[in-house]
Coordinates of C-alpha atoms in Angstrom, one line a residue:
M21 CA -16.2 10.7 10.3
E22 CA -13.2 8.4 10.3
L23 CA -13.4 4.8 10.8
G24 CA -11.1 5.1 14.0
K25 CA -13.4 7.7 15.3
Q26 CA -16.4 5.5 14.9
I27 CA -15.0 2.5 16.7
K28 CA -14.0 4.6 19.5
N29 CA -17.5 6.2 19.6
Y30 CA -19.3 3.0 19.4
R31 CA -16.9 1.5 22.1
M32 CA -17.8 4.4 24.4
I33 CA -21.4 4.0 23.6
F34 CA -21.2 0.4 24.9
N35 CA -19.0 1.1 27.8
Y36 CA -16.1 -1.5 26.6
S37 CA -12.6 -0.8 27.5
Q38 CA -10.2 -1.4 24.8
E39 CA -9.2 -4.7 26.3
Q40 CA -12.9 -5.7 26.5
L41 CA -13.2 -5.0 22.7
A42 CA -10.0 -6.8 21.9
E43 CA -11.3 -10.0 23.5
K44 CA -14.5 -9.8 21.8
T45 CA -12.9 -9.4 18.3
F46 CA -10.1 -11.7 19.1
V47 CA -7.3 -9.0 18.5
S48 CA -4.9 -7.2 21.0
R49 CA -5.7 -4.3 23.0
Q50 CA -2.9 -2.4 20.9
T51 CA -4.7 -3.3 17.6
I52 CA -8.0 -1.8 18.9
S53 CA -5.7 1.3 19.8
N54 CA -4.2 1.3 16.4
W55 CA -7.7 1.2 14.8
E56 CA -9.0 4.0 17.1
T57 CA -5.9 6.2 16.2
S58 CA -6.0 5.5 12.4
K59 CA -2.7 3.7 12.4
S60 CA -4.3 0.8 10.8
Y61 CA -7.5 -0.6 9.4
P62 CA -9.4 -3.7 10.6
D63 CA -9.3 -6.6 8.1
I64 CA -12.9 -7.6 6.7
Q65 CA -13.3 -10.2 9.2
S66 CA -12.8 -7.9 12.3
L67 CA -15.1 -5.1 10.6
L68 CA -17.8 -8.1 10.5
S69 CA -17.1 -8.7 14.1
L70 CA -17.4 -5.1 15.1
S71 CA -20.6 -4.5 13.3
S72 CA -22.0 -7.6 15.1
I73 CA -20.8 -6.5 18.4
F74 CA -22.0 -2.9 18.1
G75 CA -25.3 -4.1 16.4
T76 CA -24.6 -1.9 13.5
S77 CA -24.3 -2.3 9.5
L78 CA -20.9 -2.3 8.0
D79 CA -22.1 0.6 5.8
E80 CA -22.7 2.6 9.0
L81 CA -19.5 1.7 10.6
V82 CA -17.5 2.3 7.6
K83 CA -19.3 5.1 5.6
G84 CA -17.3 8.2 6.7
D85 CA -13.9 6.5 6.0
L86 CA -14.8 4.9 2.6
Q87 CA -12.7 7.5 0.8
V88 CA -9.9 7.2 3.0
M89 CA -9.9 3.5 2.5
K90 CA -10.0 4.1 -1.4
N91 CA -7.3 6.3 -1.3
E92 CA -5.3 3.7 0.8
L93 CA -5.9 1.0 -1.6
Q94 CA -4.9 3.1 -4.5
N95 CA -1.7 4.2 -3.0
N96 CA -0.7 0.5 -2.2
K97 CA -1.3 -0.2 -5.8
S98 CA 0.9 2.6 -7.0
N99 CA 3.4 1.6 -4.3
R100 CA 3.6 -2.0 -5.5
R101 CA 3.7 -0.8 -9.3
M102 CA 6.5 1.7 -8.5
M103 CA 8.6 -1.4 -6.9
L104 CA 8.0 -3.4 -9.8
Y105 CA 9.2 -0.6 -12.2
S106 CA 12.0 0.3 -10.2
W107 CA 13.3 -3.4 -10.2
I108 CA 12.8 -3.7 -14.0
M109 CA 14.8 -0.3 -14.5
V110 CA 17.5 -1.5 -12.0
I111 CA 18.0 -4.9 -13.6
S112 CA 18.2 -3.2 -17.1
F113 CA 21.0 -0.9 -15.9
L114 CA 22.8 -3.9 -14.5
V115 CA 22.4 -5.7 -17.9
T116 CA 23.5 -2.9 -19.8
A117 CA 26.5 -2.3 -17.6
I118 CA 27.5 -5.8 -17.8
S119 CA 27.0 -6.0 -21.6
M120 CA 29.6 -3.2 -22.0
G121 CA 32.7 -5.3 -21.0
P122 CA 32.3 -7.7 -24.0
V123 CA 31.3 -4.9 -26.2
L124 CA 34.4 -2.8 -25.4
L125 CA 36.7 -6.0 -25.9
S126 CA 35.1 -6.5 -29.2
D127 CA 36.6 -5.1 -32.7
K128 CA 33.3 -4.4 -33.9
V129 CA 31.9 -0.9 -33.4
T130 CA 28.4 -1.9 -34.3
L131 CA 28.4 -4.0 -31.2
L132 CA 27.8 -0.7 -29.5
F133 CA 24.3 -0.6 -30.4
I134 CA 23.4 -3.6 -28.2
P135 CA 24.0 -1.6 -24.7
F136 CA 22.2 1.6 -26.1
L137 CA 19.1 -1.0 -27.0
L138 CA 19.4 -2.4 -23.4
L139 CA 19.1 1.4 -22.1
V140 CA 15.7 1.7 -23.6
P141 CA 13.7 -0.3 -21.1
A142 CA 15.8 1.1 -18.2
C143 CA 14.8 4.8 -19.4
Y144 CA 11.2 3.8 -20.1
F145 CA 10.6 2.5 -16.6
G146 CA 12.6 5.3 -14.9
S147 CA 10.1 7.6 -16.4
K148 CA 7.3 5.6 -15.2
V149 CA 8.8 5.6 -11.6
E150 CA 8.9 9.4 -11.9
L151 CA 5.3 9.5 -12.9
L152 CA 4.0 7.6 -10.2
K153 CA 6.2 9.5 -7.6
N154 CA 4.8 12.7 -9.0
Q155 CA 1.1 11.4 -8.7
Q156 CA 1.7 10.4 -5.0
I157 CA 2.7 14.0 -4.2

């Protein structure tokens, strides 16, 4: 069973309205609604409050949603990593483009090696972004 359903079931068992439960957990009624519809998850402090209010262990409250929460954490890490790699890729491309100006104005053909060398991290991190995108699909 999902955490949202667990919260709603316990709320119904104790005959609390969303407003009453919100007051007891020091959050808004909308937050309770979001938890129950699995649009968001309670933080650890709220989980502790809920388990205390419902007289149940955290394990019982969260048990069915453990895998969903693990997947959410994994996706969050992947998204942060993808954003970092994307920024590194974009900056590498910009540095490469900016370095082309002086190289083209120069007489030395050997300086053309510099922009190609600067493309290496851009291509590497571009491939990393693609791998992370494919993993999320």
